[in-house]
Coordinates of C-alpha atoms and ligand atoms in Angstrom, one line a residue:
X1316 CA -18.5 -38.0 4.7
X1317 CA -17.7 -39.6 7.4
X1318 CA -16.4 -37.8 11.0
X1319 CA -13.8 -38.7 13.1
X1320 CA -15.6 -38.0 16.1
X1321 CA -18.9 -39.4 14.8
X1322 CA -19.2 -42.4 16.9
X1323 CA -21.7 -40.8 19.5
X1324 CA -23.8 -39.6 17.3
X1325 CA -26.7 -40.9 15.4
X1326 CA -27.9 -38.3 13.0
X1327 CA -26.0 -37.1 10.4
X1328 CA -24.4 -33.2 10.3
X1329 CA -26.7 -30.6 8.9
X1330 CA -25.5 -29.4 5.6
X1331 CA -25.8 -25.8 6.9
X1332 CA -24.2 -27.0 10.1
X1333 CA -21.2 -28.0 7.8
X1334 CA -21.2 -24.6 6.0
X1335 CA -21.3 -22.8 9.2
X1336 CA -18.9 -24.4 11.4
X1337 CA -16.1 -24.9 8.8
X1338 CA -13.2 -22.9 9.1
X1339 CA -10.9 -25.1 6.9
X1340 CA -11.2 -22.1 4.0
X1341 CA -9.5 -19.8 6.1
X1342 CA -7.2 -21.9 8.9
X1343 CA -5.5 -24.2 5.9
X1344 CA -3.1 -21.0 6.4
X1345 CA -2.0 -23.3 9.1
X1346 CA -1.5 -26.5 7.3
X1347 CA 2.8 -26.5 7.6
X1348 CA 2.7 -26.1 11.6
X1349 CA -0.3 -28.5 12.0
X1350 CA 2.6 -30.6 10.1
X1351 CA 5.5 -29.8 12.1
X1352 CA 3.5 -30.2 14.9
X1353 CA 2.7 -33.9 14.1
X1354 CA 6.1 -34.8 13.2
X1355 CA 7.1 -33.7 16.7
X1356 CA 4.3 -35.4 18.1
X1357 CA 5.0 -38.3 16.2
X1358 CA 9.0 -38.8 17.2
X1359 CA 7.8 -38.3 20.7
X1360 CA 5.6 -41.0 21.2
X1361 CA 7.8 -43.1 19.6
X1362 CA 10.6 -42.3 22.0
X1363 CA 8.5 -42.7 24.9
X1364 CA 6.9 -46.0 23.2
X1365 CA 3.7 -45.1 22.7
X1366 CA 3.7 -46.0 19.5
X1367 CA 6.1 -48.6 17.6
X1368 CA 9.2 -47.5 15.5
X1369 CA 8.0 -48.1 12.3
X1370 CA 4.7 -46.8 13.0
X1371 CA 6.2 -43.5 13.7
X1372 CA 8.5 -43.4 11.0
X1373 CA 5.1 -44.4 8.6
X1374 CA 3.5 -41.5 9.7
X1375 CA 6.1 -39.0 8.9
X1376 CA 7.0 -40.6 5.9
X1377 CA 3.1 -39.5 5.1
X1378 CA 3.4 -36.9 6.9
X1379 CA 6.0 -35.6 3.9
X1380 CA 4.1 -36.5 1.5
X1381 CA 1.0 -34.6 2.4
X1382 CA 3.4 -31.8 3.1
X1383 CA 4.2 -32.2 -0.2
X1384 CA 0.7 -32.5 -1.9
X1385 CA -0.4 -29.0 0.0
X1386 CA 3.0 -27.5 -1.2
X1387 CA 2.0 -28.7 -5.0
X1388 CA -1.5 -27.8 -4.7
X1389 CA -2.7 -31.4 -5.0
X1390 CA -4.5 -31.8 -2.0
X1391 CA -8.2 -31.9 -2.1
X1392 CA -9.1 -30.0 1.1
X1393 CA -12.6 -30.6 1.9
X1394 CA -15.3 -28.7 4.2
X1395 CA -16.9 -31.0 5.2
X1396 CA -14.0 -32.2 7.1
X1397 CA -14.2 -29.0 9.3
X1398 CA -10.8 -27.8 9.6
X1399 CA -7.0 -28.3 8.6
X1400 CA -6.7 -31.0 11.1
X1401 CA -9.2 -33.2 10.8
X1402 CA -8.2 -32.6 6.9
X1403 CA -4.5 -33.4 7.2
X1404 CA -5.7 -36.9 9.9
X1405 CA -8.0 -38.2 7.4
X1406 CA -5.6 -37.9 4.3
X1407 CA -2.9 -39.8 6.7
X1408 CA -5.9 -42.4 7.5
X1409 CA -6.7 -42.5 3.0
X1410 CA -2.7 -43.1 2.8
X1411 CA -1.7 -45.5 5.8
X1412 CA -5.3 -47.1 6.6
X1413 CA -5.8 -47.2 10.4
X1414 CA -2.5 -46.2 11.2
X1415 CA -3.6 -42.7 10.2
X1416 CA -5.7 -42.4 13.2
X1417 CA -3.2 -43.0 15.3
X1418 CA -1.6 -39.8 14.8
X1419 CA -4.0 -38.2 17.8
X1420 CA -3.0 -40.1 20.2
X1421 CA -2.7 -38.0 23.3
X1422 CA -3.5 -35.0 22.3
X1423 CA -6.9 -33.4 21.2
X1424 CA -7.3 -30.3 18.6
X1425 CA -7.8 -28.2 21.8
X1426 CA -4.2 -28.4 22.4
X1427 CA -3.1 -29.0 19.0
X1428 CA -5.3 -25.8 17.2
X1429 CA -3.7 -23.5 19.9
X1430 CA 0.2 -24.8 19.5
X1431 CA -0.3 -24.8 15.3
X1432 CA -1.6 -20.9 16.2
X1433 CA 1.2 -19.9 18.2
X1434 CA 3.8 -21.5 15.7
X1435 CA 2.6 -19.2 12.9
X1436 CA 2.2 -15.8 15.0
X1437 CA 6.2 -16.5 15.7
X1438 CA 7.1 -16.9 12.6
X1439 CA 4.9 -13.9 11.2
X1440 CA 6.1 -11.7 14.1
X1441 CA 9.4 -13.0 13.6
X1442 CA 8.8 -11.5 9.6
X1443 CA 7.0 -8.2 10.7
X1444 CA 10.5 -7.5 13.1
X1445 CA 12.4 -8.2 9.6
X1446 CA 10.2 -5.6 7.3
X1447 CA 10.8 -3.3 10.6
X1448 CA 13.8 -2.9 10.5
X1449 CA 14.3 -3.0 6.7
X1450 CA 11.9 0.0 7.1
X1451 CA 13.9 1.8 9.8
X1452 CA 16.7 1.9 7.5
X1453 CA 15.1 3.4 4.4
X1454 CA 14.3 6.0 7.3
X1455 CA 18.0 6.8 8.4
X1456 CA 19.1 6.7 4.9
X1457 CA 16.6 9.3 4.3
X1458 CA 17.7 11.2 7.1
X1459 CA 21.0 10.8 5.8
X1460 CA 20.4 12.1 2.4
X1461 CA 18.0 15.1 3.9
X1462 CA 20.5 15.6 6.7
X1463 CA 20.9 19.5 6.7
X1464 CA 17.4 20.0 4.6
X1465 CA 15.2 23.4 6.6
X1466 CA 11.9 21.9 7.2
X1467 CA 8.8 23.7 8.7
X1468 CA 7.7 22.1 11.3
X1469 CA 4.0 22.0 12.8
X1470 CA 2.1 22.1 16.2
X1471 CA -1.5 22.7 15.5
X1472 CA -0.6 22.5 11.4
X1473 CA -0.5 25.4 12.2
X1474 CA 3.4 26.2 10.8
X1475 CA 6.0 26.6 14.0
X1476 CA 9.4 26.6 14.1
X1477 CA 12.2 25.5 11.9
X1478 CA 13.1 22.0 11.9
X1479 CA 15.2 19.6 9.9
X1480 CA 13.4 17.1 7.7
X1481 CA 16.2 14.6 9.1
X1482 CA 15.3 15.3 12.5
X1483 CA 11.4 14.8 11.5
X1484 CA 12.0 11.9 9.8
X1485 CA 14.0 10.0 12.7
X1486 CA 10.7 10.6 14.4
X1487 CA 9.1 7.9 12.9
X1488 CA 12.3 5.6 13.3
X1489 CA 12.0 6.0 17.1
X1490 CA 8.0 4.8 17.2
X1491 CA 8.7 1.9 14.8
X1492 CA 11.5 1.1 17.1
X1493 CA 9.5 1.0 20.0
X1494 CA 6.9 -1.2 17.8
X1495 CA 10.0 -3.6 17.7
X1496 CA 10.6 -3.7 21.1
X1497 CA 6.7 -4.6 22.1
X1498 CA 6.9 -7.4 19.2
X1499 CA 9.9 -8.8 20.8
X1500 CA 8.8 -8.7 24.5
X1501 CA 5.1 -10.7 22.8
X1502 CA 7.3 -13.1 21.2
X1503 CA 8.3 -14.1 24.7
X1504 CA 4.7 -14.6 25.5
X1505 CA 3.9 -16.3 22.2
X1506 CA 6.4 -18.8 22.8
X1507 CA 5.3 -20.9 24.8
X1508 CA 4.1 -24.9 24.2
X1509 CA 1.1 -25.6 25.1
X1510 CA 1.0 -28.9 23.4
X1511 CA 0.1 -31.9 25.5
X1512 CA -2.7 -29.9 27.3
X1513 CA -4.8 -32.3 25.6
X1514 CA -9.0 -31.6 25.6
X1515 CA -8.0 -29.3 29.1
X1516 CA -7.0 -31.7 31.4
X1517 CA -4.0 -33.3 30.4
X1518 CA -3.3 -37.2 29.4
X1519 CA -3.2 -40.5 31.2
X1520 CA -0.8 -41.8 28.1
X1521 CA 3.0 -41.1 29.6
X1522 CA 4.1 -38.1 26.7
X1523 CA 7.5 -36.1 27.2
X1524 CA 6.5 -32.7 27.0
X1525 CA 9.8 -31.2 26.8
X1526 CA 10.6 -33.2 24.1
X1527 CA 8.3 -31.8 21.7
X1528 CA 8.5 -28.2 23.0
X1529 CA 12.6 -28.9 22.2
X1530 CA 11.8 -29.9 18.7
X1531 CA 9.5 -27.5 18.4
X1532 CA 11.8 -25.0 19.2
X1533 CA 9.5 -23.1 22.0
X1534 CA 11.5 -21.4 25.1
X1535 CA 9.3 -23.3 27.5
X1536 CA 6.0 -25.1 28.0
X1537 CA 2.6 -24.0 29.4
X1538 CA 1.9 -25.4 33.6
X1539 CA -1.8 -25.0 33.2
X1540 CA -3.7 -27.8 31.0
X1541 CA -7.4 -25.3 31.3
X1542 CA -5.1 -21.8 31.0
X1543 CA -3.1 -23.3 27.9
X1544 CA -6.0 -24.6 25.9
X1545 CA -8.4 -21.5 26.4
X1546 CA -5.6 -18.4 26.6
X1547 CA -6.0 -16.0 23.2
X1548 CA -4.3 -13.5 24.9
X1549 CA -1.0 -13.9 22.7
X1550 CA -3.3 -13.4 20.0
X1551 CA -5.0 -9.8 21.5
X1552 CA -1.4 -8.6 22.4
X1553 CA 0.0 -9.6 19.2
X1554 CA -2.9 -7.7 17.2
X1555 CA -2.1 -4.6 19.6
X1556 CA 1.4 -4.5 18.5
X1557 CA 0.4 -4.7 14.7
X1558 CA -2.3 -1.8 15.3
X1559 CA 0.3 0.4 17.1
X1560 CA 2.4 0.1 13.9
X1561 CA -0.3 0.8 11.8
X1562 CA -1.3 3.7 13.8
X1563 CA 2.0 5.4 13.5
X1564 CA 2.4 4.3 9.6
X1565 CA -1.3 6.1 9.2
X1566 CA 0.4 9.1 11.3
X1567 CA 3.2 8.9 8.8
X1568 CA 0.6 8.6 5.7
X1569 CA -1.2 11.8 6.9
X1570 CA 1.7 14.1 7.2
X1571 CA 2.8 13.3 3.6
X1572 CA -1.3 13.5 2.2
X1573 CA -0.7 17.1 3.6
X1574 CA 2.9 17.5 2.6
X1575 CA 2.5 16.4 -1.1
X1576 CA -0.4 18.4 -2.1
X1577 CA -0.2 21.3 -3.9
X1578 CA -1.2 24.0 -1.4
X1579 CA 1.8 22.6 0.6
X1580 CA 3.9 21.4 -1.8
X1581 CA 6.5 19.8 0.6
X1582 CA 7.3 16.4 -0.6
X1583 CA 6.8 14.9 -4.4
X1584 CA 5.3 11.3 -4.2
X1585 CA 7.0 8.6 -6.4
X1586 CA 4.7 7.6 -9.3
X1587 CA 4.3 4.4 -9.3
X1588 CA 2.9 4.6 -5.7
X1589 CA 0.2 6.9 -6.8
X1590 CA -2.5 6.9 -9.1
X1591 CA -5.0 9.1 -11.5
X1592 CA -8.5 10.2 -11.8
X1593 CA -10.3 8.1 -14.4
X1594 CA -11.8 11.9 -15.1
X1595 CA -9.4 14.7 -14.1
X1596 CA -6.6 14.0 -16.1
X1597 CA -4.2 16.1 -14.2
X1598 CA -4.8 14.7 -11.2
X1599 CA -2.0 11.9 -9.3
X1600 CA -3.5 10.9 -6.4
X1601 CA -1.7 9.5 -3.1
X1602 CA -3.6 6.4 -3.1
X1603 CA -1.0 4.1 -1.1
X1604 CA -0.7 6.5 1.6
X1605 CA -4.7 6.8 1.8
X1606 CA -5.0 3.4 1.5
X1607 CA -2.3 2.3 4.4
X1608 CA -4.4 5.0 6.5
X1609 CA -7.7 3.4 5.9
X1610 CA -6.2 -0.2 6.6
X1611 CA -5.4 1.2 10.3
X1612 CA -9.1 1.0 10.6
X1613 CA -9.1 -2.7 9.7
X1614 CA -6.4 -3.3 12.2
X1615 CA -8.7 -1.7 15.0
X1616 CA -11.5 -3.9 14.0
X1617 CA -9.3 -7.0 14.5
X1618 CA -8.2 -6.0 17.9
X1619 CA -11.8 -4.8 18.7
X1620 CA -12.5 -8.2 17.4
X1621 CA -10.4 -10.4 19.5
X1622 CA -11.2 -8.6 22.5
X1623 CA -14.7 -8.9 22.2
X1624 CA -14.4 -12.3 21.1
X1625 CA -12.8 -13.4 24.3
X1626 CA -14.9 -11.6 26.9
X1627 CA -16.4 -13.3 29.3
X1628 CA -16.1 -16.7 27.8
X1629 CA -16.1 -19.5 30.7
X1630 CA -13.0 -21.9 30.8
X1631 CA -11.8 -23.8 29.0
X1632 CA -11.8 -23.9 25.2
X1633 CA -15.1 -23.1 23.5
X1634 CA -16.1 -23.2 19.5
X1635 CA -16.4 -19.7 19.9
X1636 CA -12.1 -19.4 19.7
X1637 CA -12.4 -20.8 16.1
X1638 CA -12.9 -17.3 14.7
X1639 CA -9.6 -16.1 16.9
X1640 CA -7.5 -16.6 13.1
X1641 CA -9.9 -14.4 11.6
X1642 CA -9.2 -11.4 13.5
X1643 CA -4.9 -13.1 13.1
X1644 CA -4.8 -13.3 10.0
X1645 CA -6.2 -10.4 8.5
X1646 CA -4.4 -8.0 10.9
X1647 CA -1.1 -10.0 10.3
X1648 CA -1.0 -9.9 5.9
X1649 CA -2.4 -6.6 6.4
X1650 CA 0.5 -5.2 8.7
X1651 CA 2.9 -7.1 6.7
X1652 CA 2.0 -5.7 3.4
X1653 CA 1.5 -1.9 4.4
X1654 CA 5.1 -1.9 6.1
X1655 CA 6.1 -2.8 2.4
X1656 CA 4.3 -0.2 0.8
X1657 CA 5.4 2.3 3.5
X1658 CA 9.1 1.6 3.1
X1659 CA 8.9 1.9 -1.1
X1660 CA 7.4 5.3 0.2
X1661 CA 10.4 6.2 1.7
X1662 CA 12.6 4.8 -0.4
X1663 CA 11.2 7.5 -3.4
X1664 CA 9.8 10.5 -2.2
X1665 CA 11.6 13.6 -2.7
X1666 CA 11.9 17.1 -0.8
X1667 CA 11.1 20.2 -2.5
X1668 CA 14.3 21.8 -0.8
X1669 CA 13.2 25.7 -2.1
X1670 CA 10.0 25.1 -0.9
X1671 CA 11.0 23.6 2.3
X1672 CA 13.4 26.3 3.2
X1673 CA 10.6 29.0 2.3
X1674 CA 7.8 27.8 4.4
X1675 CA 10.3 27.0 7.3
X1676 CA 10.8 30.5 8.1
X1677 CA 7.5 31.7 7.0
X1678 CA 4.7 32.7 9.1
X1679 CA 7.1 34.2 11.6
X1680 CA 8.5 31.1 12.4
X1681 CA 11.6 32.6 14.2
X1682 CA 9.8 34.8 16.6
X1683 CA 10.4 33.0 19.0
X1684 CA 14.5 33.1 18.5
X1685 CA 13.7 36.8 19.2
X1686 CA 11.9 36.5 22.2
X1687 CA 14.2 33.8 23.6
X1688 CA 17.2 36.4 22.8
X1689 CA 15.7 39.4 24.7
X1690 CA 15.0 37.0 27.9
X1691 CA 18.6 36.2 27.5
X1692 CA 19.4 39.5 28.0
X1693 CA 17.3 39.5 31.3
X1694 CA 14.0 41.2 30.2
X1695 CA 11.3 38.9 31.7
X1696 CA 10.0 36.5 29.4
X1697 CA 6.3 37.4 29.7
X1698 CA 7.3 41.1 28.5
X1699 CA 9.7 39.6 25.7
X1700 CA 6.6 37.2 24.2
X1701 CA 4.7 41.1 24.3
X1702 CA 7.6 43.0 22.8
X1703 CA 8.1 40.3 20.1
X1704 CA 4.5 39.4 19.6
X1705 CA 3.6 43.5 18.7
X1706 CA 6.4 43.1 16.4
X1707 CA 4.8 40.0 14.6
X1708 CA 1.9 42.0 14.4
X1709 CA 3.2 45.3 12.5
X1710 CA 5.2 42.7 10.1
X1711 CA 2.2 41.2 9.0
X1712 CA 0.3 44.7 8.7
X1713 CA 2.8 45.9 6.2
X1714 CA 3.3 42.0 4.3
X1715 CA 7.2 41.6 5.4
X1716 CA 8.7 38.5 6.5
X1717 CA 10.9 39.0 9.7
X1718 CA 14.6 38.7 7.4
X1719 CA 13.0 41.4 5.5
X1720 CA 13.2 43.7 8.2
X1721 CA 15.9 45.2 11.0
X1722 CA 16.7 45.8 14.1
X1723 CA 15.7 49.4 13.1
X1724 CA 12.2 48.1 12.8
X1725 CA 12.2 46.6 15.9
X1726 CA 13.9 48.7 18.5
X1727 CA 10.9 50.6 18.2
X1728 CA 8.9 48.0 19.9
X1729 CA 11.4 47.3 22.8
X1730 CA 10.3 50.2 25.6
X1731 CA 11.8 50.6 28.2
X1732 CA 14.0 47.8 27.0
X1733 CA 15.3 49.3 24.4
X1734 CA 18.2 51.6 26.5
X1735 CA 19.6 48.1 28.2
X1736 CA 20.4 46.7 25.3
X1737 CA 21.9 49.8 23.5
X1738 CA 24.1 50.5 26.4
X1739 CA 25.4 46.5 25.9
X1740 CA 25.6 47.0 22.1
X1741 CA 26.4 49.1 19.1
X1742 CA 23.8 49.8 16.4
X1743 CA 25.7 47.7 14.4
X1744 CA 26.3 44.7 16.6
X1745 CA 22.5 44.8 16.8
X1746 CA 21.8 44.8 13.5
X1747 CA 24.0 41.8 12.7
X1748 CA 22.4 39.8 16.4
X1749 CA 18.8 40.3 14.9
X1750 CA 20.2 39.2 11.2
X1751 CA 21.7 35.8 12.7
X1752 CA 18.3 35.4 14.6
X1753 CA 15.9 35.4 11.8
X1754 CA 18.5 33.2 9.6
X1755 CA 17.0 29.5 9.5
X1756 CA 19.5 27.4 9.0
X1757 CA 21.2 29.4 12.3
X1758 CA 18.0 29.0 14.2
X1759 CA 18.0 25.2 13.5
X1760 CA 21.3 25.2 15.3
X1761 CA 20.5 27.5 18.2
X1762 CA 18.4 24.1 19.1
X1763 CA 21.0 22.5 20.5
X1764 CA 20.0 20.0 23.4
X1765 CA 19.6 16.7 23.4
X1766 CA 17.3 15.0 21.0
X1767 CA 16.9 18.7 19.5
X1768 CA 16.9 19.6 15.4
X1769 CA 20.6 20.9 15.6
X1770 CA 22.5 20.0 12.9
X1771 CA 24.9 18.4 15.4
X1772 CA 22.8 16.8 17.6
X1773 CA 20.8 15.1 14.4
X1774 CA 24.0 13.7 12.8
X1775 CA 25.0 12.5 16.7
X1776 CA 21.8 10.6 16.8
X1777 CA 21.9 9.2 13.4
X1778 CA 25.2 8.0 14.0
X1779 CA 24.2 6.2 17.2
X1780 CA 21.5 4.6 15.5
X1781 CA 23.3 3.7 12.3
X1782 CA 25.4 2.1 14.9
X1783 CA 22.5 0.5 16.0
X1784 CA 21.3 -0.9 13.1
X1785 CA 25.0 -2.4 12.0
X1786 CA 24.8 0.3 8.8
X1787 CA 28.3 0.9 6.9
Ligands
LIG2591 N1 -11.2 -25.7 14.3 C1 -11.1 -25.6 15.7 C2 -10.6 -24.3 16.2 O1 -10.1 -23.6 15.3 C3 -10.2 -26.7 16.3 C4 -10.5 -27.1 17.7 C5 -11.8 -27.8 17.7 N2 -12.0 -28.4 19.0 C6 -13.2 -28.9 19.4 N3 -13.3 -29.3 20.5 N4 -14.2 -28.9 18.5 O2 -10.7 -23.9 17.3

């Protein structure tokens, strides 16, 4: 088939040259910007002349109709053709003869690939900031439903204080907000019309820039002709931002692995996000969880990809920044699909509130309440941790949790200690102090700063952010 930018050349392409220079099966994605794009490009130079009116209004009348075609799943795209655009000119060329061809006037598909690029990562990103924040609600209607729910929480896994599964969960609402932020502050970078560049110089033919960034709907247009026809970097920053989501969503995936397996026994998993072992018929396996953390790993590879892709490559464009939409596209439907799965997740998993409550005070989870009391009382934390940590250590020689003993058990661990605080208190008033501060639910609360698991201070924050979000 013939090329359109054969004309120099007197041998014919290589077959395996075709087959390996293609990227038409993968950037056809692209087809409804490299149409918008034309369009624009098409009333432009008919304002400013360039072309005559019912030239223009020829090509967009074609222009439709091969919108139309793709939409339909008429058009014959063809590799040979190379890529989307040179597919979408020649079709114009099959329709309106050699009018077609005058669709590339001024401009060149170094300008053209890069502007049709940044039109779809602003519409994806403008999608991923949608599934975000559908996603941060599920969370604070979780939050909401789990509001006063004992949770253990973990440093180490190893189990450590009390918390509230509300107040863990809003964790995860502040990274993905954060993700939202960094998508929004790209977008600003991604927005921006490079179109006109031309090869990497510019055009001697007397465009309107503005005009086609206007209809375009970018916020402003690239100065640089060499910068704006070689810069990827939107594409590396926008692939950062996806990874960082996917990085906390495999943070997210972990902790429930750990939380719905038996041994822990946390969290049940909704069915239908989970499937079985084709030999161990009891088994219900957390496969979307698993598989949202092992697509992290293809989101690295993508922004490993990009990175690599764009080192040290000389100005201005080169073939090499065909493969760019590899590394876009993948990271892109992967993101966007695993935010999906993630929010279904949170939409159906349930909290095994007896089990919660149990491991939450477990493993002498409220020691430190005791030590923290004592140093309120003006014994010297250092000795406190010491008193309270001999304590721990005679509770788990004779198997009792601490609200199975008394502040009989313990007096006997306080030294010299022990005479301060009997001349402050009665027996009994001690008693009921060391009751209160092995009781969960009243630990919880003793947390009460800012941004801690208090019951108050969680409901504060979850109405500020329910604000936030325009819930109820
Ligand atoms: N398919 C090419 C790409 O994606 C379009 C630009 C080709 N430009 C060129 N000078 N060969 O980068």
């Amino acid at each position: 088939m013939e090329k359109p930018w054969e004309g120099r050349f007197t041998e014919k392409v290589d077959k395996l040259m075709e087959k390996f220079s293609e990227s038409v099966s993968f950037d056809k994605k692209l087809a409804p910007y490299d149409i918008a794009l034309s369009t624009a490009h098409a009333l432009m130079l008919k304002k400013q002349g360039i072309l005559k009116e019912e030239e223009a209004d020829k090509l967009i009348e074609a222009l439709n109709q091969v919108k139309k075609e793709i939409e339909e799943g008429k058009f014959k795209w063809k590799t040979e053709l190379e890529d989307v655009h040179m597919n979408i000119e020649k079709r114009l060329t099959e329709i309106l003869g050699d009018l077609g061809k005058k669709i590339h006037t001024a401009r060149s598909r170094n300008d053209q690939v890069v502007t049709d690029v940044r039109l779809y990562t602003r519409e994806n990103l403008n999608e991923i900031l949608s599934l975000l924040k559908t996603l941060k609600v599920e969370i604070l209607k979780k939050a909401k439903e789990y509001i006063d729910t004992p949770f253990p929480g973990y440093t180490h896994l190893q189990l450590a204080q009390p918390i509230l599964f509300s107040h863990y969960l809003l964790a995860y609402y502040f990274m993905f907000d954060r993700d939202e932020e960094r998508i929004k502050d790209t977008l600003k970078r991604v927005n921006v019309c490079p179109l006109g560049s031309a090869a990497l110089a510019g055009t001697t033919l007397n465009i309107d820039r503005e005009f086609t960034k206007e209809l375009l709907g970018f916020d402003k247009i690239s100065l640089n002709s060499i910068d704006a026809v070689s810069d990827r970097d939107f594409i590396a920053e926008t692939i950062f931002c996806l990874a960082m989501i996917m990085m906390h969503i495999s943070r997210l995936s972990e902790d429930f692995i750990i939380y719905s397996t038996y041994e822990f026994n946390l969290i049940e998993l909704p069915d239908k996000l989970c499937t079985g072992s084709s030999i161990m018929p009891q088994k219900k396996n957390p496969d979307a969880l698993e598989l949202s953390r092992g697509k992290t790993a293809r989101l690295y590879g993508d922004l490993m990809g990009i990175l690599t892709l764009l080192k040290a490559l000389p100005l201005s464009y080169n073939r090499d920044l065909q493969e760019d939409k590899i590394f876009l596209f993948d990271a892109v439907e992967v993101t966007k699909i695993t935010i999906k799965i993630i929010t279904e997740v949170i939409k159906n998993i349930k909290v095994n509130k007896d089990r919660a409550l149990k491991l939450s005070k477990a493993n002498y989870a409220l020691a430190t309440d005791l030590a923290e009391f004592l140093s309120k009382e003006g014994i010297p934390f250092r000795d406190a941790h010491h008193i309270v940590g001999r304590f721990v250590r005679f509770a788990i020689d004779t198997d009792k949790e601490l609200d199975e003993l008394s502040y009989k058990d313990f007096r006997g661990f306080l030294g010299k200690y022990k005479e301060t605080l009997e001349k402050k208190y009665s027996l009994e008033e001690l008693e009921k102090i060391y009751k209160d501060l092995v009781d969960v639910k009243k630990a919880i609360n003793r947390r009460n700063v800012i941004g801690g698991t208090a019951l108050n201070q969680v409901k504060h924050v979850l109405k500020l952010l329910e604000e936030k979000e325009n819930l109820k």
